[in-house]
Each structure stands twice: as C-alpha cells, then as structure tokens.
Amino acid sequence: MSKRTYFGTDGIRGQANQHPMTAEVALRVGLAAGKLFRSQDDRRHLVVIGKDTRLSGYMIEPALVAGFASVGMDVRLFGPLPTPAVAMMTRSMRADLGVMISASHNDFADNGIKLFGPDGYKLSDAQELKIEALMDEGLQEGLAPPRGLGRVKRIDDAQARYVEIVKATFPRHLSLSGLRVVIDCANGASYKVAPTALYELGAEVITVGVDPDGSNINAECGSTHPEAMAKLVREYRADIGIALDGDADRLVICDEKGLVVDGDQIMAIIADAYAKAGKLKAGGVVATVMSNLGLERFLADKGLTLERTSVGDRYVMARMREGGFNLGGEQSGPLILSDFSTTGDGMIAALQVLAVMIETDLPMSALARQFEPVPQLLENVRFAGGKPLEAASVKQAIADGESQLNGSGRIVVRPSGTEPLIRIMAEGDDPALVKKVVRSIAAAVKAA
C-alpha cells in the first residue's frame, strides 16, 4: 500500500487552520471526493455533511460545500450530528457520499474530515488514495458547467430521525422508567440527541456537557474525562453514568458508585448477554491489539473467540464484515454493533448495556467487572522524526521482552496514527515484569 499523505487512521485530522486542516484542503477534498463518487449515470448526485460543535466547523463546512457543488454534487447539511448518524443517513437518504467534520475525542483546536461511502461504511485505504491523487490535481479540472452546479440545502429533521433510529435499537418490551441516568455529551455532536433518546425511552435524565460554545468540546468532560460524569452519578445517586466523546462514536460508562467501566468490560457485558440470547454472530468478538488479555480469557472460558486487528475502528469493522461478526470495538470506547450501525455508536452501545441491566435486574456495579483485567502498562514516547521502530536495538528490546513474558503476556509497540508518538504496551500476570519490559523498550526507543 502506498503511503497516504493526507489521510491518517481515521480520516484527515490536524490543528484547525494549519495544514492539512485548512479551508484549501477541505475545498480540495470536496472537489476530489465529489469527482470520485459522481457515478456514471446522469441522475443528481448527493453528498450529506454533518459536524460536531467545533468553531472551525464553520470554516471547513463551507469549503467542502464549495468543492462538492462545483463538481455538480447536491449537498445536504445536517448541522451538529453524531458520526454514526451521518453514516446511517448517508445510507437512508441514498447519498453517494457522507462527510463528518470532527476530530472526535481530540481537543477543540483540532478538526478532521471523515468520509463514508454510499453503504455507510468508512472508505477503504484504496479509495482514500484515489481521493488523494485527485486532491493534488489543479483546481480547474473536472468542474461542472454553470447549469450543472450542485444545490445546497439544510436538513432540519436529521436529529429527530437519528433519535428514532437509536430508540428502535432498544428492546421494545423494555423501558428505562425508574432509572436515573447521567449522560455526558462532551459539549459535542450528541448534545441534543442523546438526552432526548434517553428521556423518550423513559429514563430520568441528568445532563452534563450539553452547552457547546465552539471551544469547550471534550474539555474536562466526555469519555476522555469521565470524572465529570462519575461526580454527578454520586451526587444524584444515579443508576448509571454514560459519557460520549465529541462525535459520539465512543462510550465510557460508570456504575452507580462512580467507578469507570472501559470498552473491554462493556464488550464483555454485551457479548455475554448476546451469546446467552443466541444473538452473538460468528462465535466471538473483534477487538484491537490493545484490548486486555483478560477479555480474551473471559471469552475463551465461554467458548467464544477474540479476534484482534490493528488499532482503528475501521479495521475492526473490516474484520467484522469479513467474518460476519456483529460485535466489536476498542478498549478506548468505540463500540460497533453491526446489527444496527456501520461504525462505532456510543448511544446504541449504551442502550444495549441498559437493556442487560434491566433484563438481569442487577445494578451496574454487579455487571461492571466481567473479568479481572491482566496488569497492563502503556507508555508513550514522543519522537521528532526518523523511524525508531526500524532500529535493530529496538527490535532486540522487543524480542527480549517477549522471551521474558514467555507466553503469559503480550507486547504491542506501534506508532500513533494521530500524533508523533510511539505507543508501547505490555501486559502480563506479573506487574513488576511488565513494568520492567515496558521501561527497557521505551529506553531503546528513546535512544534510537
């Protein structure tokens, strides 16, 4: 695979108003993706665009619109809407392409552009490379004639449509009445839809992170800062806390005592319930190399498998489609339930957990620890350039670590897809050994 220059592990991302997150690049994305997805027939072509609540969305959205309209694509604008909702609406409105303007769980200063094909799935590496090739062409290539320009409209009912879709994923015979739920929307894309869906399903809803001002997305709230949710759960004696990230494709939960439950435990809860109900497809779960060994052992005890992929929910989804799985996700909170959605959806995953709580009549604290996590240590090493992972000394340090763990643990060393970091993760039954292994690999990376 040739190297992508604009696209990372999850679309194009960077600091707003600096390359590649500029109006010019957004214009080029619109031109390029518009040309690629204008199919050969002569009907009107359609692209739908959603965004989160970042101030820079106001700069990137019009630039994308100009690009799409100038190659003859009609545009429908949703305004603030979760990433999974944009994926769903792309399909349900028979659009040729869906676009989400968001940097997910990153700080407000960043922004990003994610693209979805007409089937609602994130684009493949090959499609992204084709878009990149077209982006580097002149801005005059392939423009539509004056009568062929695209028309642009706002869609006012996109949020209501998504709320109905989300509610329909909750078992019909159940209700959330009698449950007190804290929802933290990270001042992001779900600030209207998530509380509405929970309220309409019967819950008593306590909100936090529902006052976006353009610069407070993910700030001290949301799935990256679950303390805000946990504090409210304890204060209001709520039954459960739900924290989403800025574009609502990630989920972190806390129990009624305020203890945080990560993506691995959530996958274990849903997998166990689905397996008992005969709803778990392909006999297992898909997760990434970062998921805890404890999850793998938990599933193995139940006769289920854990398949691992590279980090990034698009790789999880690709493996799920290939193998026919209907549950997958990442430890950090993106959870994919492919019976309902083509990408990670925090709200749909939260409703599955709430359904298990109600069906089993157990408090969240009784469900929260499905397995004892194996001691896991993660260290990030910043690097200025070069390829430290190709150094012989680093390869040797990793090999030494693996022989020390001797089959009772795992080591994952990889470059971050979104920042100049090398991520070093080791896990094993002996915490002291794990620490020693991580330290020696980190030292080798720093030296290289």
PDB file of N, CA, C and O in Angstrom, residues 49-104:
ATOM      1  N   ILE A  49     -23.588  16.095   4.801  1.00  0.00           N
ATOM      2  CA  ILE A  49     -22.490  16.561   5.657  1.00  0.00           C
ATOM      3  C   ILE A  49     -23.003  16.847   7.072  1.00  0.00           C
ATOM      4  O   ILE A  49     -23.966  17.603   7.261  1.00  0.00           O
ATOM      5  N   GLY A  50     -22.357  16.216   8.054  1.00  0.00           N
ATOM      6  CA  GLY A  50     -22.640  16.513   9.461  1.00  0.00           C
ATOM      7  C   GLY A  50     -21.386  17.062  10.101  1.00  0.00           C
ATOM      8  O   GLY A  50     -20.296  16.992   9.538  1.00  0.00           O
ATOM      9  N   LYS A  51     -21.528  17.595  11.313  1.00  0.00           N
ATOM     10  CA  LYS A  51     -20.342  18.125  12.005  1.00  0.00           C
ATOM     11  C   LYS A  51     -20.554  18.056  13.511  1.00  0.00           C
ATOM     12  O   LYS A  51     -21.677  17.824  13.973  1.00  0.00           O
ATOM     13  N   ASP A  52     -19.460  18.261  14.253  1.00  0.00           N
ATOM     14  CA  ASP A  52     -19.622  18.409  15.700  1.00  0.00           C
ATOM     15  C   ASP A  52     -19.708  19.906  16.002  1.00  0.00           C
ATOM     16  O   ASP A  52     -20.055  20.703  15.133  1.00  0.00           O
ATOM     17  N   THR A  53     -19.377  20.310  17.225  1.00  0.00           N
ATOM     18  CA  THR A  53     -19.660  21.686  17.658  1.00  0.00           C
ATOM     19  C   THR A  53     -18.429  22.589  17.650  1.00  0.00           C
ATOM     20  O   THR A  53     -18.452  23.665  18.236  1.00  0.00           O
ATOM     21  N   ARG A  54     -17.344  22.157  17.001  1.00  0.00           N
ATOM     22  CA  ARG A  54     -16.125  22.979  17.000  1.00  0.00           C
ATOM     23  C   ARG A  54     -16.316  24.248  16.179  1.00  0.00           C
ATOM     24  O   ARG A  54     -16.910  24.221  15.104  1.00  0.00           O
ATOM     25  N   LEU A  55     -15.712  25.332  16.664  1.00  0.00           N
ATOM     26  CA  LEU A  55     -15.759  26.606  15.958  1.00  0.00           C
ATOM     27  C   LEU A  55     -15.250  26.460  14.520  1.00  0.00           C
ATOM     28  O   LEU A  55     -15.815  27.030  13.585  1.00  0.00           O
ATOM     29  N   SER A  56     -14.203  25.655  14.337  1.00  0.00           N
ATOM     30  CA  SER A  56     -13.597  25.544  13.000  1.00  0.00           C
ATOM     31  C   SER A  56     -14.498  24.836  11.995  1.00  0.00           C
ATOM     32  O   SER A  56     -14.249  24.882  10.789  1.00  0.00           O
ATOM     33  N   GLY A  57     -15.578  24.206  12.464  1.00  0.00           N
ATOM     34  CA  GLY A  57     -16.544  23.609  11.551  1.00  0.00           C
ATOM     35  C   GLY A  57     -17.145  24.644  10.609  1.00  0.00           C
ATOM     36  O   GLY A  57     -17.463  24.359   9.458  1.00  0.00           O
ATOM     37  N   TYR A  58     -17.257  25.887  11.127  1.00  0.00           N
ATOM     38  CA  TYR A  58     -17.815  26.967  10.305  1.00  0.00           C
ATOM     39  C   TYR A  58     -16.895  27.348   9.145  1.00  0.00           C
ATOM     40  O   TYR A  58     -17.328  27.972   8.187  1.00  0.00           O
ATOM     41  N   MET A  59     -15.618  27.012   9.264  1.00  0.00           N
ATOM     42  CA  MET A  59     -14.673  27.287   8.176  1.00  0.00           C
ATOM     43  C   MET A  59     -14.602  26.105   7.205  1.00  0.00           C
ATOM     44  O   MET A  59     -14.586  26.282   5.984  1.00  0.00           O
ATOM     45  N   ILE A  60     -14.589  24.895   7.770  1.00  0.00           N
ATOM     46  CA  ILE A  60     -14.372  23.707   6.931  1.00  0.00           C
ATOM     47  C   ILE A  60     -15.628  23.340   6.134  1.00  0.00           C
ATOM     48  O   ILE A  60     -15.548  22.973   4.965  1.00  0.00           O
ATOM     49  N   GLU A  61     -16.801  23.485   6.764  1.00  0.00           N
ATOM     50  CA  GLU A  61     -18.045  23.083   6.090  1.00  0.00           C
ATOM     51  C   GLU A  61     -18.274  23.859   4.775  1.00  0.00           C
ATOM     52  O   GLU A  61     -18.490  23.237   3.724  1.00  0.00           O
ATOM     53  N   PRO A  62     -18.199  25.211   4.773  1.00  0.00           N
ATOM     54  CA  PRO A  62     -18.435  25.923   3.506  1.00  0.00           C
ATOM     55  C   PRO A  62     -17.396  25.584   2.431  1.00  0.00           C
ATOM     56  O   PRO A  62     -17.724  25.569   1.242  1.00  0.00           O
ATOM     57  N   ALA A  63     -16.151  25.315   2.855  1.00  0.00           N
ATOM     58  CA  ALA A  63     -15.112  24.970   1.872  1.00  0.00           C
ATOM     59  C   ALA A  63     -15.427  23.626   1.215  1.00  0.00           C
ATOM     60  O   ALA A  63     -15.312  23.472  -0.008  1.00  0.00           O
ATOM     61  N   LEU A  64     -15.861  22.657   2.013  1.00  0.00           N
ATOM     62  CA  LEU A  64     -16.275  21.360   1.455  1.00  0.00           C
ATOM     63  C   LEU A  64     -17.460  21.541   0.514  1.00  0.00           C
ATOM     64  O   LEU A  64     -17.500  20.983  -0.586  1.00  0.00           O
ATOM     65  N   VAL A  65     -18.446  22.350   0.962  1.00  0.00           N
ATOM     66  CA  VAL A  65     -19.655  22.580   0.168  1.00  0.00           C
ATOM     67  C   VAL A  65     -19.284  23.170  -1.195  1.00  0.00           C
ATOM     68  O   VAL A  65     -19.780  22.726  -2.239  1.00  0.00           O
ATOM     69  N   ALA A  66     -18.369  24.163  -1.179  1.00  0.00           N
ATOM     70  CA  ALA A  66     -17.951  24.792  -2.436  1.00  0.00           C
ATOM     71  C   ALA A  66     -17.329  23.758  -3.375  1.00  0.00           C
ATOM     72  O   ALA A  66     -17.607  23.734  -4.581  1.00  0.00           O
ATOM     73  N   GLY A  67     -16.496  22.875  -2.815  1.00  0.00           N
ATOM     74  CA  GLY A  67     -15.867  21.839  -3.632  1.00  0.00           C
ATOM     75  C   GLY A  67     -16.885  20.892  -4.244  1.00  0.00           C
ATOM     76  O   GLY A  67     -16.874  20.636  -5.450  1.00  0.00           O
ATOM     77  N   PHE A  68     -17.801  20.397  -3.405  1.00  0.00           N
ATOM     78  CA  PHE A  68     -18.805  19.443  -3.901  1.00  0.00           C
ATOM     79  C   PHE A  68     -19.733  20.095  -4.938  1.00  0.00           C
ATOM     80  O   PHE A  68     -20.006  19.523  -5.991  1.00  0.00           O
ATOM     81  N   ALA A  69     -20.224  21.304  -4.621  1.00  0.00           N
ATOM     82  CA  ALA A  69     -21.176  21.957  -5.521  1.00  0.00           C
ATOM     83  C   ALA A  69     -20.525  22.264  -6.872  1.00  0.00           C
ATOM     84  O   ALA A  69     -21.171  22.165  -7.918  1.00  0.00           O
ATOM     85  N   SER A  70     -19.223  22.597  -6.837  1.00  0.00           N
ATOM     86  CA  SER A  70     -18.576  22.991  -8.093  1.00  0.00           C
ATOM     87  C   SER A  70     -18.303  21.812  -9.021  1.00  0.00           C
ATOM     88  O   SER A  70     -18.054  21.992 -10.198  1.00  0.00           O
ATOM     89  N   VAL A  71     -18.364  20.570  -8.486  1.00  0.00           N
ATOM     90  CA  VAL A  71     -18.258  19.419  -9.397  1.00  0.00           C
ATOM     91  C   VAL A  71     -19.639  18.799  -9.654  1.00  0.00           C
ATOM     92  O   VAL A  71     -19.754  17.695 -10.165  1.00  0.00           O
ATOM     93  N   GLY A  72     -20.689  19.548  -9.260  1.00  0.00           N
ATOM     94  CA  GLY A  72     -22.040  19.129  -9.637  1.00  0.00           C
ATOM     95  C   GLY A  72     -22.741  18.217  -8.654  1.00  0.00           C
ATOM     96  O   GLY A  72     -23.705  17.543  -9.004  1.00  0.00           O
ATOM     97  N   MET A  73     -22.279  18.189  -7.395  1.00  0.00           N
ATOM     98  CA  MET A  73     -22.979  17.357  -6.409  1.00  0.00           C
ATOM     99  C   MET A  73     -23.917  18.206  -5.566  1.00  0.00           C
ATOM    100  O   MET A  73     -23.534  19.271  -5.088  1.00  0.00           O
ATOM    101  N   ASP A  74     -25.142  17.726  -5.365  1.00  0.00           N
ATOM    102  CA  ASP A  74     -26.052  18.386  -4.429  1.00  0.00           C
ATOM    103  C   ASP A  74     -25.582  18.086  -3.011  1.00  0.00           C
ATOM    104  O   ASP A  74     -25.063  16.996  -2.741  1.00  0.00           O
ATOM    105  N   VAL A  75     -25.786  19.047  -2.116  1.00  0.00           N
ATOM    106  CA  VAL A  75     -25.301  18.909  -0.737  1.00  0.00           C
ATOM    107  C   VAL A  75     -26.473  19.070   0.231  1.00  0.00           C
ATOM    108  O   VAL A  75     -27.320  19.943   0.054  1.00  0.00           O
ATOM    109  N   ARG A  76     -26.519  18.200   1.253  1.00  0.00           N
ATOM    110  CA  ARG A  76     -27.485  18.346   2.336  1.00  0.00           C
ATOM    111  C   ARG A  76     -26.700  18.508   3.637  1.00  0.00           C
ATOM    112  O   ARG A  76     -25.862  17.655   3.955  1.00  0.00           O
ATOM    113  N   LEU A  77     -26.984  19.582   4.364  1.00  0.00           N
ATOM    114  CA  LEU A  77     -26.254  19.869   5.602  1.00  0.00           C
ATOM    115  C   LEU A  77     -27.108  19.503   6.814  1.00  0.00           C
ATOM    116  O   LEU A  77     -28.259  19.933   6.922  1.00  0.00           O
ATOM    117  N   PHE A  78     -26.539  18.722   7.719  1.00  0.00           N
ATOM    118  CA  PHE A  78     -27.273  18.283   8.911  1.00  0.00           C
ATOM    119  C   PHE A  78     -27.059  19.192  10.117  1.00  0.00           C
ATOM    120  O   PHE A  78     -27.818  19.128  11.079  1.00  0.00           O
ATOM    121  N   GLY A  79     -25.958  19.953  10.129  1.00  0.00           N
ATOM    122  CA  GLY A  79     -25.596  20.643  11.364  1.00  0.00           C
ATOM    123  C   GLY A  79     -25.026  19.635  12.342  1.00  0.00           C
ATOM    124  O   GLY A  79     -24.602  18.541  11.950  1.00  0.00           O
ATOM    125  N   PRO A  80     -25.007  19.965  13.663  1.00  0.00           N
ATOM    126  CA  PRO A  80     -24.392  19.062  14.645  1.00  0.00           C
ATOM    127  C   PRO A  80     -25.114  17.713  14.721  1.00  0.00           C
ATOM    128  O   PRO A  80     -26.315  17.671  14.960  1.00  0.00           O
ATOM    129  N   LEU A  81     -24.372  16.639  14.487  1.00  0.00           N
ATOM    130  CA  LEU A  81     -24.943  15.288  14.468  1.00  0.00           C
ATOM    131  C   LEU A  81     -23.823  14.283  14.718  1.00  0.00           C
ATOM    132  O   LEU A  81     -22.725  14.459  14.205  1.00  0.00           O
ATOM    133  N   PRO A  82     -24.072  13.226  15.513  1.00  0.00           N
ATOM    134  CA  PRO A  82     -23.021  12.230  15.764  1.00  0.00           C
ATOM    135  C   PRO A  82     -22.498  11.575  14.480  1.00  0.00           C
ATOM    136  O   PRO A  82     -23.247  11.429  13.508  1.00  0.00           O
ATOM    137  N   THR A  83     -21.240  11.169  14.514  1.00  0.00           N
ATOM    138  CA  THR A  83     -20.637  10.466  13.374  1.00  0.00           C
ATOM    139  C   THR A  83     -21.483   9.271  12.922  1.00  0.00           C
ATOM    140  O   THR A  83     -21.751   9.118  11.732  1.00  0.00           O
ATOM    141  N   PRO A  84     -21.919   8.375  13.851  1.00  0.00           N
ATOM    142  CA  PRO A  84     -22.696   7.219  13.383  1.00  0.00           C
ATOM    143  C   PRO A  84     -24.007   7.627  12.705  1.00  0.00           C
ATOM    144  O   PRO A  84     -24.493   6.928  11.812  1.00  0.00           O
ATOM    145  N   ALA A  85     -24.566   8.773  13.115  1.00  0.00           N
ATOM    146  CA  ALA A  85     -25.809   9.243  12.499  1.00  0.00           C
ATOM    147  C   ALA A  85     -25.557   9.636  11.045  1.00  0.00           C
ATOM    148  O   ALA A  85     -26.370   9.368  10.163  1.00  0.00           O
ATOM    149  N   VAL A  86     -24.400  10.283  10.787  1.00  0.00           N
ATOM    150  CA  VAL A  86     -24.069  10.668   9.415  1.00  0.00           C
ATOM    151  C   VAL A  86     -23.915   9.412   8.549  1.00  0.00           C
ATOM    152  O   VAL A  86     -24.394   9.350   7.417  1.00  0.00           O
ATOM    153  N   ALA A  87     -23.267   8.372   9.120  1.00  0.00           N
ATOM    154  CA  ALA A  87     -23.107   7.110   8.380  1.00  0.00           C
ATOM    155  C   ALA A  87     -24.479   6.513   8.033  1.00  0.00           C
ATOM    156  O   ALA A  87     -24.717   6.070   6.908  1.00  0.00           O
ATOM    157  N   MET A  88     -25.395   6.528   9.016  1.00  0.00           N
ATOM    158  CA  MET A  88     -26.736   5.971   8.790  1.00  0.00           C
ATOM    159  C   MET A  88     -27.507   6.772   7.749  1.00  0.00           C
ATOM    160  O   MET A  88     -28.183   6.218   6.885  1.00  0.00           O
ATOM    161  N   MET A  89     -27.441   8.118   7.871  1.00  0.00           N
ATOM    162  CA  MET A  89     -28.219   8.983   6.974  1.00  0.00           C
ATOM    163  C   MET A  89     -27.683   8.918   5.542  1.00  0.00           C
ATOM    164  O   MET A  89     -28.443   9.097   4.595  1.00  0.00           O
ATOM    165  N   THR A  90     -26.387   8.658   5.410  1.00  0.00           N
ATOM    166  CA  THR A  90     -25.817   8.504   4.064  1.00  0.00           C
ATOM    167  C   THR A  90     -26.557   7.387   3.338  1.00  0.00           C
ATOM    168  O   THR A  90     -26.954   7.516   2.181  1.00  0.00           O
ATOM    169  N   ARG A  91     -26.749   6.286   4.083  1.00  0.00           N
ATOM    170  CA  ARG A  91     -27.444   5.133   3.504  1.00  0.00           C
ATOM    171  C   ARG A  91     -28.926   5.405   3.312  1.00  0.00           C
ATOM    172  O   ARG A  91     -29.487   5.150   2.265  1.00  0.00           O
ATOM    173  N   SER A  92     -29.563   5.945   4.367  1.00  0.00           N
ATOM    174  CA  SER A  92     -31.028   6.032   4.304  1.00  0.00           C
ATOM    175  C   SER A  92     -31.483   7.100   3.313  1.00  0.00           C
ATOM    176  O   SER A  92     -32.579   7.016   2.778  1.00  0.00           O
ATOM    177  N   MET A  93     -30.645   8.105   3.019  1.00  0.00           N
ATOM    178  CA  MET A  93     -31.025   9.134   2.047  1.00  0.00           C
ATOM    179  C   MET A  93     -30.493   8.831   0.644  1.00  0.00           C
ATOM    180  O   MET A  93     -30.568   9.660  -0.248  1.00  0.00           O
ATOM    181  N   ARG A  94     -29.923   7.633   0.483  1.00  0.00           N
ATOM    182  CA  ARG A  94     -29.362   7.193  -0.804  1.00  0.00           C
ATOM    183  C   ARG A  94     -28.337   8.189  -1.343  1.00  0.00           C
ATOM    184  O   ARG A  94     -28.291   8.487  -2.532  1.00  0.00           O
ATOM    185  N   ALA A  95     -27.515   8.716  -0.434  1.00  0.00           N
ATOM    186  CA  ALA A  95     -26.466   9.647  -0.851  1.00  0.00           C
ATOM    187  C   ALA A  95     -25.301   8.868  -1.465  1.00  0.00           C
ATOM    188  O   ALA A  95     -25.136   7.671  -1.202  1.00  0.00           O
ATOM    189  N   ASP A  96     -24.520   9.557  -2.292  1.00  0.00           N
ATOM    190  CA  ASP A  96     -23.333   8.921  -2.887  1.00  0.00           C
ATOM    191  C   ASP A  96     -22.161   8.941  -1.915  1.00  0.00           C
ATOM    192  O   ASP A  96     -21.195   8.200  -2.072  1.00  0.00           O
ATOM    193  N   LEU A  97     -22.249   9.828  -0.918  1.00  0.00           N
ATOM    194  CA  LEU A  97     -21.116  10.046  -0.023  1.00  0.00           C
ATOM    195  C   LEU A  97     -21.616  10.732   1.241  1.00  0.00           C
ATOM    196  O   LEU A  97     -22.540  11.553   1.180  1.00  0.00           O
ATOM    197  N   GLY A  98     -21.004  10.390   2.384  1.00  0.00           N
ATOM    198  CA  GLY A  98     -21.297  11.087   3.637  1.00  0.00           C
ATOM    199  C   GLY A  98     -20.011  11.673   4.182  1.00  0.00           C
ATOM    200  O   GLY A  98     -18.951  11.075   4.041  1.00  0.00           O
ATOM    201  N   VAL A  99     -20.119  12.854   4.793  1.00  0.00           N
ATOM    202  CA  VAL A  99     -18.929  13.507   5.354  1.00  0.00           C
ATOM    203  C   VAL A  99     -19.219  13.912   6.789  1.00  0.00           C
ATOM    204  O   VAL A  99     -20.280  14.477   7.084  1.00  0.00           O
ATOM    205  N   MET A 100     -18.285  13.637   7.688  1.00  0.00           N
ATOM    206  CA  MET A 100     -18.383  14.120   9.066  1.00  0.00           C
ATOM    207  C   MET A 100     -17.191  15.025   9.344  1.00  0.00           C
ATOM    208  O   MET A 100     -16.047  14.639   9.106  1.00  0.00           O
ATOM    209  N   ILE A 101     -17.485  16.236   9.829  1.00  0.00           N
ATOM    210  CA  ILE A 101     -16.423  17.174  10.183  1.00  0.00           C
ATOM    211  C   ILE A 101     -16.234  17.083  11.700  1.00  0.00           C
ATOM    212  O   ILE A 101     -17.073  17.558  12.462  1.00  0.00           O
ATOM    213  N   SER A 102     -15.168  16.414  12.121  1.00  0.00           N
ATOM    214  CA  SER A 102     -14.946  16.219  13.558  1.00  0.00           C
ATOM    215  C   SER A 102     -13.547  15.696  13.807  1.00  0.00           C
ATOM    216  O   SER A 102     -12.995  14.977  12.978  1.00  0.00           O
ATOM    217  N   ALA A 103     -12.983  16.061  14.964  1.00  0.00           N
ATOM    218  CA  ALA A 103     -11.738  15.422  15.399  1.00  0.00           C
ATOM    219  C   ALA A 103     -12.035  14.550  16.613  1.00  0.00           C
ATOM    220  O   ALA A 103     -11.196  14.378  17.494  1.00  0.00           O
ATOM    221  N   SER A 104     -13.282  14.037  16.664  1.00  0.00           N
ATOM    222  CA  SER A 104     -13.647  13.013  17.629  1.00  0.00           C
ATOM    223  C   SER A 104     -13.364  13.439  19.069  1.00  0.00           C
ATOM    224  O   SER A 104     -13.901  14.423  19.545  1.00  0.00           O
TER     225      SER A 104
END
